[in-house]
C-alpha cells in the first residue's frame, strides 16, 4: 500500500508508547519498541515503506543510530539493496568522514565510512530514522551522504515532531516523507 489510510496511521500512532521525562525532565520520549514487538504494526510499516520505495531505483539505505538501523536494515533487506549505518563519533571501525551539528548546548558529530557506497559516485540513497525533532542529526547526515559520494534522494521518518520545525529546515536540502506527525 503506497498510501496509508487515516485508520492505519492511527493504528501505527497508537502502537508507539509515550514515556514522559525520558531521558531528562520535560522530554516526552516516543518509544517505538512497542511498535516493533507488535507484529501487525511492524509489518504494516515495513510493507508500506517497501511499496513506496520499491520503484525509486535506490542503491542504499542509510540509517541513523540507533533506531534508524532497525527500520533501515529491515527495509534494505526487503528491497534487496545495501544498508549503511550512520553512527555517533568514534563507533565506526574503518576510515570515516564526520559532520558536526549543533545541539541545544554544545555540538555532536555523526560519521560514515568513507567507502560506504563502495565507490558508486552518485549512489541513490534513502535516509531513514525513527523520528525528526530539531532536524540537526538528519541535516548533518544529508551532508555526510554527499561527502561520501552519494545523493540523498529522500529522507523518511516514522514520526515528525512538527512543533520543532526540524522538517521545515531540512526540506530545503532534500525531499521529506514523515509518516506520522505530532503537532
Ligand atoms: P534531532 O536531531 O533533534 O532531529 O533529533 C533526532 C534524533 O533524536 C533521532 O535519532 C531520534 O531518535 C532522537 N529523538 C529526539 N527527540 C526524541 C523524542 N522525543 N523521542 C524519541 N526520540 C527522540
mmCIF file with all atom_site columns, C-alpha atoms and ligand atoms in Angstrom:
data_model
loop_
_atom_site.group_PDB
_atom_site.id
_atom_site.type_symbol
_atom_site.label_atom_id
_atom_site.label_alt_id
_atom_site.label_comp_id
_atom_site.label_asym_id
_atom_site.label_entity_id
_atom_site.label_seq_id
_atom_site.pdbx_PDB_ins_code
_atom_site.Cartn_x
_atom_site.Cartn_y
_atom_site.Cartn_z
_atom_site.occupancy
_atom_site.B_iso_or_equiv
_atom_site.pdbx_formal_charge
_atom_site.auth_seq_id
_atom_site.auth_comp_id
_atom_site.auth_asym_id
_atom_site.auth_atom_id
_atom_site.pdbx_PDB_model_num
ATOM   1   C CA  . UNK A 1 1   ? 0.000  0.000  0.000  1.00 0.00 ? 1   UNK A CA  1
ATOM   2   C CA  . UNK A 1 2   ? 1.545  3.221  -1.309 1.00 0.00 ? 2   UNK A CA  1
ATOM   3   C CA  . UNK A 1 3   ? -0.505 5.474  0.951  1.00 0.00 ? 3   UNK A CA  1
ATOM   4   C CA  . UNK A 1 4   ? -1.802 4.777  4.431  1.00 0.00 ? 4   UNK A CA  1
ATOM   5   C CA  . UNK A 1 5   ? -5.421 5.358  5.424  1.00 0.00 ? 5   UNK A CA  1
ATOM   6   C CA  . UNK A 1 6   ? -6.130 7.540  8.456  1.00 0.00 ? 6   UNK A CA  1
ATOM   7   C CA  . UNK A 1 7   ? -7.158 4.352  10.275 1.00 0.00 ? 7   UNK A CA  1
ATOM   8   C CA  . UNK A 1 8   ? -3.776 2.747  9.523  1.00 0.00 ? 8   UNK A CA  1
ATOM   9   C CA  . UNK A 1 9   ? -1.957 5.897  10.669 1.00 0.00 ? 9   UNK A CA  1
ATOM   10  C CA  . UNK A 1 10  ? -3.981 5.944  13.889 1.00 0.00 ? 10  UNK A CA  1
ATOM   11  C CA  . UNK A 1 11  ? -3.132 2.281  14.434 1.00 0.00 ? 11  UNK A CA  1
ATOM   12  C CA  . UNK A 1 12  ? 0.606  2.949  13.991 1.00 0.00 ? 12  UNK A CA  1
ATOM   13  C CA  . UNK A 1 13  ? 0.465  6.011  16.249 1.00 0.00 ? 13  UNK A CA  1
ATOM   14  C CA  . UNK A 1 14  ? -1.334 4.022  18.947 1.00 0.00 ? 14  UNK A CA  1
ATOM   15  C CA  . UNK A 1 15  ? 1.371  1.350  18.800 1.00 0.00 ? 15  UNK A CA  1
ATOM   16  C CA  . UNK A 1 16  ? 4.036  3.903  19.863 1.00 0.00 ? 16  UNK A CA  1
ATOM   17  C CA  . UNK A 1 17  ? 4.404  4.452  23.614 1.00 0.00 ? 17  UNK A CA  1
ATOM   18  C CA  . UNK A 1 18  ? 4.938  7.877  25.224 1.00 0.00 ? 18  UNK A CA  1
ATOM   19  C CA  . UNK A 1 19  ? 7.444  7.969  28.086 1.00 0.00 ? 19  UNK A CA  1
ATOM   20  C CA  . UNK A 1 20  ? 7.354  11.284 29.974 1.00 0.00 ? 20  UNK A CA  1
ATOM   21  C CA  . UNK A 1 21  ? 10.587 12.826 31.283 1.00 0.00 ? 21  UNK A CA  1
ATOM   22  C CA  . UNK A 1 22  ? 12.969 10.480 29.470 1.00 0.00 ? 22  UNK A CA  1
ATOM   23  C CA  . UNK A 1 23  ? 15.953 10.808 29.128 1.00 0.00 ? 23  UNK A CA  1
ATOM   24  C CA  . UNK A 1 24  ? 15.555 14.062 31.082 1.00 0.00 ? 24  UNK A CA  1
ATOM   25  C CA  . UNK A 1 25  ? 12.747 16.118 32.629 1.00 0.00 ? 25  UNK A CA  1
ATOM   26  C CA  . UNK A 1 26  ? 10.477 17.828 30.094 1.00 0.00 ? 26  UNK A CA  1
ATOM   27  C CA  . UNK A 1 27  ? 11.132 15.401 27.199 1.00 0.00 ? 27  UNK A CA  1
ATOM   28  C CA  . UNK A 1 28  ? 8.242  13.213 26.027 1.00 0.00 ? 28  UNK A CA  1
ATOM   29  C CA  . UNK A 1 29  ? 10.101 10.228 24.585 1.00 0.00 ? 29  UNK A CA  1
ATOM   30  C CA  . UNK A 1 30  ? 8.435  8.383  21.699 1.00 0.00 ? 30  UNK A CA  1
ATOM   31  C CA  . UNK A 1 31  ? 9.199  4.716  22.400 1.00 0.00 ? 31  UNK A CA  1
ATOM   32  C CA  . UNK A 1 32  ? 8.986  2.645  19.207 1.00 0.00 ? 32  UNK A CA  1
ATOM   33  C CA  . UNK A 1 33  ? 9.820  -0.688 20.928 1.00 0.00 ? 33  UNK A CA  1
ATOM   34  C CA  . UNK A 1 34  ? 6.053  -1.206 21.359 1.00 0.00 ? 34  UNK A CA  1
ATOM   35  C CA  . UNK A 1 35  ? 5.632  -0.899 17.590 1.00 0.00 ? 35  UNK A CA  1
ATOM   36  C CA  . UNK A 1 36  ? 8.471  -3.364 16.980 1.00 0.00 ? 36  UNK A CA  1
ATOM   37  C CA  . UNK A 1 37  ? 7.023  -6.004 19.300 1.00 0.00 ? 37  UNK A CA  1
ATOM   38  C CA  . UNK A 1 38  ? 3.577  -5.633 17.705 1.00 0.00 ? 38  UNK A CA  1
ATOM   39  C CA  . UNK A 1 39  ? 3.826  -7.834 14.569 1.00 0.00 ? 39  UNK A CA  1
ATOM   40  C CA  . UNK A 1 40  ? 0.811  -6.229 12.839 1.00 0.00 ? 40  UNK A CA  1
ATOM   41  C CA  . UNK A 1 41  ? 2.167  -2.716 13.315 1.00 0.00 ? 41  UNK A CA  1
ATOM   42  C CA  . UNK A 1 42  ? 5.773  -3.547 12.347 1.00 0.00 ? 42  UNK A CA  1
ATOM   43  C CA  . UNK A 1 43  ? 4.617  -5.455 9.277  1.00 0.00 ? 43  UNK A CA  1
ATOM   44  C CA  . UNK A 1 44  ? 2.206  -2.699 8.192  1.00 0.00 ? 44  UNK A CA  1
ATOM   45  C CA  . UNK A 1 45  ? 5.003  -0.139 8.433  1.00 0.00 ? 45  UNK A CA  1
ATOM   46  C CA  . UNK A 1 46  ? 7.528  -2.238 6.503  1.00 0.00 ? 46  UNK A CA  1
ATOM   47  C CA  . UNK A 1 47  ? 5.027  -3.194 3.766  1.00 0.00 ? 47  UNK A CA  1
ATOM   48  C CA  . UNK A 1 48  ? 4.134  0.487  3.345  1.00 0.00 ? 48  UNK A CA  1
ATOM   49  C CA  . UNK A 1 49  ? 7.782  1.546  3.105  1.00 0.00 ? 49  UNK A CA  1
ATOM   50  C CA  . UNK A 1 50  ? 8.619  -1.262 0.669  1.00 0.00 ? 50  UNK A CA  1
ATOM   51  C CA  . UNK A 1 51  ? 5.663  -0.296 -1.577 1.00 0.00 ? 51  UNK A CA  1
ATOM   52  C CA  . UNK A 1 52  ? 6.673  3.377  -1.516 1.00 0.00 ? 52  UNK A CA  1
ATOM   53  C CA  . UNK A 1 53  ? 10.358 2.804  -2.268 1.00 0.00 ? 53  UNK A CA  1
ATOM   54  C CA  . UNK A 1 54  ? 10.494 -0.307 -4.469 1.00 0.00 ? 54  UNK A CA  1
ATOM   55  C CA  . UNK A 1 55  ? 10.327 1.721  -7.704 1.00 0.00 ? 55  UNK A CA  1
ATOM   56  C CA  . UNK A 1 56  ? 12.633 4.577  -6.728 1.00 0.00 ? 56  UNK A CA  1
ATOM   57  C CA  . UNK A 1 57  ? 15.776 2.940  -8.084 1.00 0.00 ? 57  UNK A CA  1
ATOM   58  C CA  . UNK A 1 58  ? 17.564 3.202  -4.740 1.00 0.00 ? 58  UNK A CA  1
ATOM   59  C CA  . UNK A 1 59  ? 21.100 1.880  -4.278 1.00 0.00 ? 59  UNK A CA  1
ATOM   60  C CA  . UNK A 1 60  ? 21.418 2.186  -0.476 1.00 0.00 ? 60  UNK A CA  1
ATOM   61  C CA  . UNK A 1 61  ? 19.519 2.956  2.681  1.00 0.00 ? 61  UNK A CA  1
ATOM   62  C CA  . UNK A 1 62  ? 21.407 4.997  5.279  1.00 0.00 ? 62  UNK A CA  1
ATOM   63  C CA  . UNK A 1 63  ? 20.034 4.581  8.815  1.00 0.00 ? 63  UNK A CA  1
ATOM   64  C CA  . UNK A 1 64  ? 20.826 6.867  11.745 1.00 0.00 ? 64  UNK A CA  1
ATOM   65  C CA  . UNK A 1 65  ? 21.986 5.284  15.035 1.00 0.00 ? 65  UNK A CA  1
ATOM   66  C CA  . UNK A 1 66  ? 20.309 3.572  16.610 1.00 0.00 ? 66  UNK A CA  1
ATOM   67  C CA  . UNK A 1 67  ? 16.619 3.165  15.811 1.00 0.00 ? 67  UNK A CA  1
ATOM   68  C CA  . UNK A 1 68  ? 17.214 4.073  12.177 1.00 0.00 ? 68  UNK A CA  1
ATOM   69  C CA  . UNK A 1 69  ? 19.267 0.856  11.996 1.00 0.00 ? 69  UNK A CA  1
ATOM   70  C CA  . UNK A 1 70  ? 16.234 -1.273 12.793 1.00 0.00 ? 70  UNK A CA  1
ATOM   71  C CA  . UNK A 1 71  ? 13.876 0.143  10.174 1.00 0.00 ? 71  UNK A CA  1
ATOM   72  C CA  . UNK A 1 72  ? 16.638 0.798  7.650  1.00 0.00 ? 72  UNK A CA  1
ATOM   73  C CA  . UNK A 1 73  ? 18.180 -2.661 7.761  1.00 0.00 ? 73  UNK A CA  1
ATOM   74  C CA  . UNK A 1 74  ? 14.790 -4.383 7.544  1.00 0.00 ? 74  UNK A CA  1
ATOM   75  C CA  . UNK A 1 75  ? 13.785 -2.214 4.562  1.00 0.00 ? 75  UNK A CA  1
ATOM   76  C CA  . UNK A 1 76  ? 17.125 -2.675 2.763  1.00 0.00 ? 76  UNK A CA  1
ATOM   77  C CA  . UNK A 1 77  ? 16.828 -6.467 3.027  1.00 0.00 ? 77  UNK A CA  1
ATOM   78  C CA  . UNK A 1 78  ? 13.223 -6.270 1.763  1.00 0.00 ? 78  UNK A CA  1
ATOM   79  C CA  . UNK A 1 79  ? 14.274 -4.146 -1.238 1.00 0.00 ? 79  UNK A CA  1
ATOM   80  C CA  . UNK A 1 80  ? 17.399 -6.199 -1.942 1.00 0.00 ? 80  UNK A CA  1
ATOM   81  C CA  . UNK A 1 81  ? 19.767 -3.219 -1.573 1.00 0.00 ? 81  UNK A CA  1
ATOM   82  C CA  . UNK A 1 82  ? 22.635 -2.332 0.782  1.00 0.00 ? 82  UNK A CA  1
ATOM   83  C CA  . UNK A 1 83  ? 22.403 -0.761 4.237  1.00 0.00 ? 83  UNK A CA  1
ATOM   84  C CA  . UNK A 1 84  ? 24.804 1.914  5.523  1.00 0.00 ? 84  UNK A CA  1
ATOM   85  C CA  . UNK A 1 85  ? 24.993 2.804  9.226  1.00 0.00 ? 85  UNK A CA  1
ATOM   86  C CA  . UNK A 1 86  ? 25.405 6.457  10.276 1.00 0.00 ? 86  UNK A CA  1
ATOM   87  C CA  . UNK A 1 87  ? 26.948 6.427  13.743 1.00 0.00 ? 87  UNK A CA  1
ATOM   88  C CA  . UNK A 1 88  ? 27.900 8.775  16.547 1.00 0.00 ? 88  UNK A CA  1
ATOM   89  C CA  . UNK A 1 89  ? 31.573 9.748  16.618 1.00 0.00 ? 89  UNK A CA  1
ATOM   90  C CA  . UNK A 1 90  ? 34.104 7.026  17.390 1.00 0.00 ? 90  UNK A CA  1
ATOM   91  C CA  . UNK A 1 91  ? 31.924 3.956  16.769 1.00 0.00 ? 91  UNK A CA  1
ATOM   92  C CA  . UNK A 1 92  ? 32.750 3.035  13.155 1.00 0.00 ? 92  UNK A CA  1
ATOM   93  C CA  . UNK A 1 93  ? 35.942 0.950  12.862 1.00 0.00 ? 93  UNK A CA  1
ATOM   94  C CA  . UNK A 1 94  ? 37.314 1.848  9.394  1.00 0.00 ? 94  UNK A CA  1
ATOM   95  C CA  . UNK A 1 95  ? 38.229 5.243  7.843  1.00 0.00 ? 95  UNK A CA  1
ATOM   96  C CA  . UNK A 1 96  ? 35.383 7.731  8.277  1.00 0.00 ? 96  UNK A CA  1
ATOM   97  C CA  . UNK A 1 97  ? 34.109 11.175 7.301  1.00 0.00 ? 97  UNK A CA  1
ATOM   98  C CA  . UNK A 1 98  ? 32.457 13.247 10.055 1.00 0.00 ? 98  UNK A CA  1
ATOM   99  C CA  . UNK A 1 99  ? 29.958 16.104 10.176 1.00 0.00 ? 99  UNK A CA  1
ATOM   100 C CA  . UNK A 1 100 ? 29.252 18.231 13.248 1.00 0.00 ? 100 UNK A CA  1
ATOM   101 C CA  . UNK A 1 101 ? 25.862 19.612 14.207 1.00 0.00 ? 101 UNK A CA  1
ATOM   102 C CA  . UNK A 1 102 ? 24.641 21.973 16.898 1.00 0.00 ? 102 UNK A CA  1
ATOM   103 C CA  . UNK A 1 103 ? 22.737 20.763 19.942 1.00 0.00 ? 103 UNK A CA  1
ATOM   104 C CA  . UNK A 1 104 ? 20.822 22.966 22.390 1.00 0.00 ? 104 UNK A CA  1
ATOM   105 C CA  . UNK A 1 105 ? 24.039 23.015 24.442 1.00 0.00 ? 105 UNK A CA  1
ATOM   106 C CA  . UNK A 1 106 ? 27.220 22.109 22.564 1.00 0.00 ? 106 UNK A CA  1
ATOM   107 C CA  . UNK A 1 107 ? 27.882 20.091 19.419 1.00 0.00 ? 107 UNK A CA  1
ATOM   108 C CA  . UNK A 1 108 ? 27.590 16.472 18.353 1.00 0.00 ? 108 UNK A CA  1
ATOM   109 C CA  . UNK A 1 109 ? 29.093 14.580 15.443 1.00 0.00 ? 109 UNK A CA  1
ATOM   110 C CA  . UNK A 1 110 ? 27.958 11.798 13.102 1.00 0.00 ? 110 UNK A CA  1
ATOM   111 C CA  . UNK A 1 111 ? 30.179 9.616  10.938 1.00 0.00 ? 111 UNK A CA  1
ATOM   112 C CA  . UNK A 1 112 ? 30.015 7.431  7.842  1.00 0.00 ? 112 UNK A CA  1
ATOM   113 C CA  . UNK A 1 113 ? 32.621 5.054  6.425  1.00 0.00 ? 113 UNK A CA  1
ATOM   114 C CA  . UNK A 1 114 ? 34.486 6.683  3.513  1.00 0.00 ? 114 UNK A CA  1
ATOM   115 C CA  . UNK A 1 115 ? 33.810 3.600  1.362  1.00 0.00 ? 115 UNK A CA  1
ATOM   116 C CA  . UNK A 1 116 ? 30.187 3.150  2.470  1.00 0.00 ? 116 UNK A CA  1
ATOM   117 C CA  . UNK A 1 117 ? 28.852 3.355  -1.105 1.00 0.00 ? 117 UNK A CA  1
ATOM   118 C CA  . UNK A 1 118 ? 31.609 1.110  -2.482 1.00 0.00 ? 118 UNK A CA  1
ATOM   119 C CA  . UNK A 1 119 ? 32.900 3.813  -4.844 1.00 0.00 ? 119 UNK A CA  1
ATOM   120 C CA  . UNK A 1 120 ? 29.496 4.240  -6.508 1.00 0.00 ? 120 UNK A CA  1
ATOM   121 C CA  . UNK A 1 121 ? 29.611 8.021  -7.195 1.00 0.00 ? 121 UNK A CA  1
ATOM   122 C CA  . UNK A 1 122 ? 26.078 9.379  -7.268 1.00 0.00 ? 122 UNK A CA  1
ATOM   123 C CA  . UNK A 1 123 ? 24.641 6.337  -5.470 1.00 0.00 ? 123 UNK A CA  1
ATOM   124 C CA  . UNK A 1 124 ? 20.943 6.935  -4.823 1.00 0.00 ? 124 UNK A CA  1
ATOM   125 C CA  . UNK A 1 125 ? 20.467 6.889  -1.060 1.00 0.00 ? 125 UNK A CA  1
ATOM   126 C CA  . UNK A 1 126 ? 17.367 6.938  1.143  1.00 0.00 ? 126 UNK A CA  1
ATOM   127 C CA  . UNK A 1 127 ? 17.944 8.348  4.633  1.00 0.00 ? 127 UNK A CA  1
ATOM   128 C CA  . UNK A 1 128 ? 15.822 6.826  7.407  1.00 0.00 ? 128 UNK A CA  1
ATOM   129 C CA  . UNK A 1 129 ? 15.318 7.482  11.120 1.00 0.00 ? 129 UNK A CA  1
ATOM   130 C CA  . UNK A 1 130 ? 12.542 6.846  13.602 1.00 0.00 ? 130 UNK A CA  1
ATOM   131 C CA  . UNK A 1 131 ? 11.966 10.492 14.432 1.00 0.00 ? 131 UNK A CA  1
ATOM   132 C CA  . UNK A 1 132 ? 12.834 14.043 13.357 1.00 0.00 ? 132 UNK A CA  1
ATOM   133 C CA  . UNK A 1 133 ? 12.883 16.605 16.145 1.00 0.00 ? 133 UNK A CA  1
ATOM   134 C CA  . UNK A 1 134 ? 15.089 19.685 15.556 1.00 0.00 ? 134 UNK A CA  1
ATOM   135 C CA  . UNK A 1 135 ? 16.421 18.154 12.341 1.00 0.00 ? 135 UNK A CA  1
ATOM   136 C CA  . UNK A 1 136 ? 20.087 18.660 13.279 1.00 0.00 ? 136 UNK A CA  1
ATOM   137 C CA  . UNK A 1 137 ? 21.056 14.979 13.080 1.00 0.00 ? 137 UNK A CA  1
ATOM   138 C CA  . UNK A 1 138 ? 19.319 14.464 9.740  1.00 0.00 ? 138 UNK A CA  1
ATOM   139 C CA  . UNK A 1 139 ? 20.774 17.673 8.252  1.00 0.00 ? 139 UNK A CA  1
ATOM   140 C CA  . UNK A 1 140 ? 24.315 16.583 9.156  1.00 0.00 ? 140 UNK A CA  1
ATOM   141 C CA  . UNK A 1 141 ? 23.594 13.119 7.741  1.00 0.00 ? 141 UNK A CA  1
ATOM   142 C CA  . UNK A 1 142 ? 22.444 14.531 4.396  1.00 0.00 ? 142 UNK A CA  1
ATOM   143 C CA  . UNK A 1 143 ? 25.807 16.353 4.207  1.00 0.00 ? 143 UNK A CA  1
ATOM   144 C CA  . UNK A 1 144 ? 27.643 13.148 5.141  1.00 0.00 ? 144 UNK A CA  1
ATOM   145 C CA  . UNK A 1 145 ? 25.931 11.164 2.384  1.00 0.00 ? 145 UNK A CA  1
ATOM   146 C CA  . UNK A 1 146 ? 27.067 13.829 -0.094 1.00 0.00 ? 146 UNK A CA  1
ATOM   147 C CA  . UNK A 1 147 ? 30.601 13.881 1.352  1.00 0.00 ? 147 UNK A CA  1
ATOM   148 C CA  . UNK A 1 148 ? 30.781 10.106 0.806  1.00 0.00 ? 148 UNK A CA  1
ATOM   149 C CA  . UNK A 1 149 ? 29.765 10.493 -2.872 1.00 0.00 ? 149 UNK A CA  1
ATOM   150 C CA  . UNK A 1 150 ? 26.076 9.627  -2.578 1.00 0.00 ? 150 UNK A CA  1
ATOM   151 C CA  . UNK A 1 151 ? 22.909 11.528 -3.443 1.00 0.00 ? 151 UNK A CA  1
ATOM   152 C CA  . UNK A 1 152 ? 20.242 11.627 -0.750 1.00 0.00 ? 152 UNK A CA  1
ATOM   153 C CA  . UNK A 1 153 ? 17.031 11.283 -2.775 1.00 0.00 ? 153 UNK A CA  1
ATOM   154 C CA  . UNK A 1 154 ? 14.627 11.394 0.195  1.00 0.00 ? 154 UNK A CA  1
ATOM   155 C CA  . UNK A 1 155 ? 14.607 11.374 3.993  1.00 0.00 ? 155 UNK A CA  1
ATOM   156 C CA  . UNK A 1 156 ? 11.906 9.290  5.689  1.00 0.00 ? 156 UNK A CA  1
ATOM   157 C CA  . UNK A 1 157 ? 10.824 9.431  9.324  1.00 0.00 ? 157 UNK A CA  1
ATOM   158 C CA  . UNK A 1 158 ? 8.230  7.404  11.139 1.00 0.00 ? 158 UNK A CA  1
ATOM   159 C CA  . UNK A 1 159 ? 7.480  10.428 13.343 1.00 0.00 ? 159 UNK A CA  1
ATOM   160 C CA  . UNK A 1 160 ? 7.864  14.169 12.884 1.00 0.00 ? 160 UNK A CA  1
ATOM   161 C CA  . UNK A 1 161 ? 7.638  16.458 15.905 1.00 0.00 ? 161 UNK A CA  1
ATOM   162 C CA  . UNK A 1 162 ? 6.131  19.227 13.774 1.00 0.00 ? 162 UNK A CA  1
ATOM   163 C CA  . UNK A 1 163 ? 6.193  21.847 16.545 1.00 0.00 ? 163 UNK A CA  1
ATOM   164 C CA  . UNK A 1 164 ? 10.029 21.777 16.496 1.00 0.00 ? 164 UNK A CA  1
ATOM   165 C CA  . UNK A 1 165 ? 10.040 22.660 12.777 1.00 0.00 ? 165 UNK A CA  1
ATOM   166 C CA  . UNK A 1 166 ? 13.060 20.448 12.012 1.00 0.00 ? 166 UNK A CA  1
ATOM   167 C CA  . UNK A 1 167 ? 11.478 19.078 8.857  1.00 0.00 ? 167 UNK A CA  1
ATOM   168 C CA  . UNK A 1 168 ? 10.909 22.610 7.552  1.00 0.00 ? 168 UNK A CA  1
ATOM   169 C CA  . UNK A 1 169 ? 14.649 23.271 7.885  1.00 0.00 ? 169 UNK A CA  1
ATOM   170 C CA  . UNK A 1 170 ? 15.633 20.006 6.207  1.00 0.00 ? 170 UNK A CA  1
ATOM   171 C CA  . UNK A 1 171 ? 13.181 20.375 3.325  1.00 0.00 ? 171 UNK A CA  1
ATOM   172 C CA  . UNK A 1 172 ? 15.413 22.904 1.532  1.00 0.00 ? 172 UNK A CA  1
ATOM   173 C CA  . UNK A 1 173 ? 18.093 20.190 1.240  1.00 0.00 ? 173 UNK A CA  1
ATOM   174 C CA  . UNK A 1 174 ? 16.091 17.053 0.476  1.00 0.00 ? 174 UNK A CA  1
ATOM   175 C CA  . UNK A 1 175 ? 12.503 15.834 -0.043 1.00 0.00 ? 175 UNK A CA  1
ATOM   176 C CA  . UNK A 1 176 ? 10.995 14.581 3.222  1.00 0.00 ? 176 UNK A CA  1
ATOM   177 C CA  . UNK A 1 177 ? 8.371  11.970 3.962  1.00 0.00 ? 177 UNK A CA  1
ATOM   178 C CA  . UNK A 1 178 ? 7.051  11.903 7.539  1.00 0.00 ? 178 UNK A CA  1
ATOM   179 C CA  . UNK A 1 179 ? 4.642  9.012  8.001  1.00 0.00 ? 179 UNK A CA  1
ATOM   180 C CA  . UNK A 1 180 ? 3.136  10.350 11.247 1.00 0.00 ? 180 UNK A CA  1
ATOM   181 C CA  . UNK A 1 181 ? 3.109  13.918 12.593 1.00 0.00 ? 181 UNK A CA  1
ATOM   182 C CA  . UNK A 1 182 ? 2.853  15.102 16.188 1.00 0.00 ? 182 UNK A CA  1
ATOM   183 C CA  . UNK A 1 183 ? 1.535  18.692 16.376 1.00 0.00 ? 183 UNK A CA  1
HETATM 184 P P1  . LIG B 2 .   ? 17.046 15.915 16.117 1.00 0.00 ? 1   LIG B P1  1
HETATM 185 O O1  . LIG B 2 .   ? 18.476 15.969 15.626 1.00 0.00 ? 1   LIG B O1  1
HETATM 186 O O2  . LIG B 2 .   ? 16.742 16.965 17.124 1.00 0.00 ? 1   LIG B O2  1
HETATM 187 O O3  . LIG B 2 .   ? 16.065 15.911 14.963 1.00 0.00 ? 1   LIG B O3  1
HETATM 188 O O4  . LIG B 2 .   ? 16.880 14.546 16.929 1.00 0.00 ? 1   LIG B O4  1
HETATM 189 C C1  . LIG B 2 .   ? 16.639 13.366 16.246 1.00 0.00 ? 1   LIG B C1  1
HETATM 190 C C2  . LIG B 2 .   ? 17.206 12.179 16.961 1.00 0.00 ? 1   LIG B C2  1
HETATM 191 O O5  . LIG B 2 .   ? 16.950 12.197 18.357 1.00 0.00 ? 1   LIG B O5  1
HETATM 192 C C3  . LIG B 2 .   ? 16.564 10.924 16.398 1.00 0.00 ? 1   LIG B C3  1
HETATM 193 O O6  . LIG B 2 .   ? 17.570 9.947  16.162 1.00 0.00 ? 1   LIG B O6  1
HETATM 194 C C4  . LIG B 2 .   ? 15.575 10.485 17.448 1.00 0.00 ? 1   LIG B C4  1
HETATM 195 O O7  . LIG B 2 .   ? 15.577 9.100  17.584 1.00 0.00 ? 1   LIG B O7  1
HETATM 196 C C5  . LIG B 2 .   ? 16.013 11.194 18.729 1.00 0.00 ? 1   LIG B C5  1
HETATM 197 N N1  . LIG B 2 .   ? 14.903 11.892 19.433 1.00 0.00 ? 1   LIG B N1  1
HETATM 198 C C6  . LIG B 2 .   ? 14.776 13.227 19.576 1.00 0.00 ? 1   LIG B C6  1
HETATM 199 N N2  . LIG B 2 .   ? 13.672 13.553 20.275 1.00 0.00 ? 1   LIG B N2  1
HETATM 200 C C7  . LIG B 2 .   ? 13.057 12.385 20.576 1.00 0.00 ? 1   LIG B C7  1
HETATM 201 C C8  . LIG B 2 .   ? 11.847 12.040 21.274 1.00 0.00 ? 1   LIG B C8  1
HETATM 202 N N3  . LIG B 2 .   ? 11.022 12.956 21.797 1.00 0.00 ? 1   LIG B N3  1
HETATM 203 N N4  . LIG B 2 .   ? 11.523 10.729 21.359 1.00 0.00 ? 1   LIG B N4  1
HETATM 204 C C9  . LIG B 2 .   ? 12.323 9.775  20.807 1.00 0.00 ? 1   LIG B C9  1
HETATM 205 N N5  . LIG B 2 .   ? 13.478 10.041 20.175 1.00 0.00 ? 1   LIG B N5  1
HETATM 206 C C10 . LIG B 2 .   ? 13.851 11.323 20.031 1.00 0.00 ? 1   LIG B C10 1
#
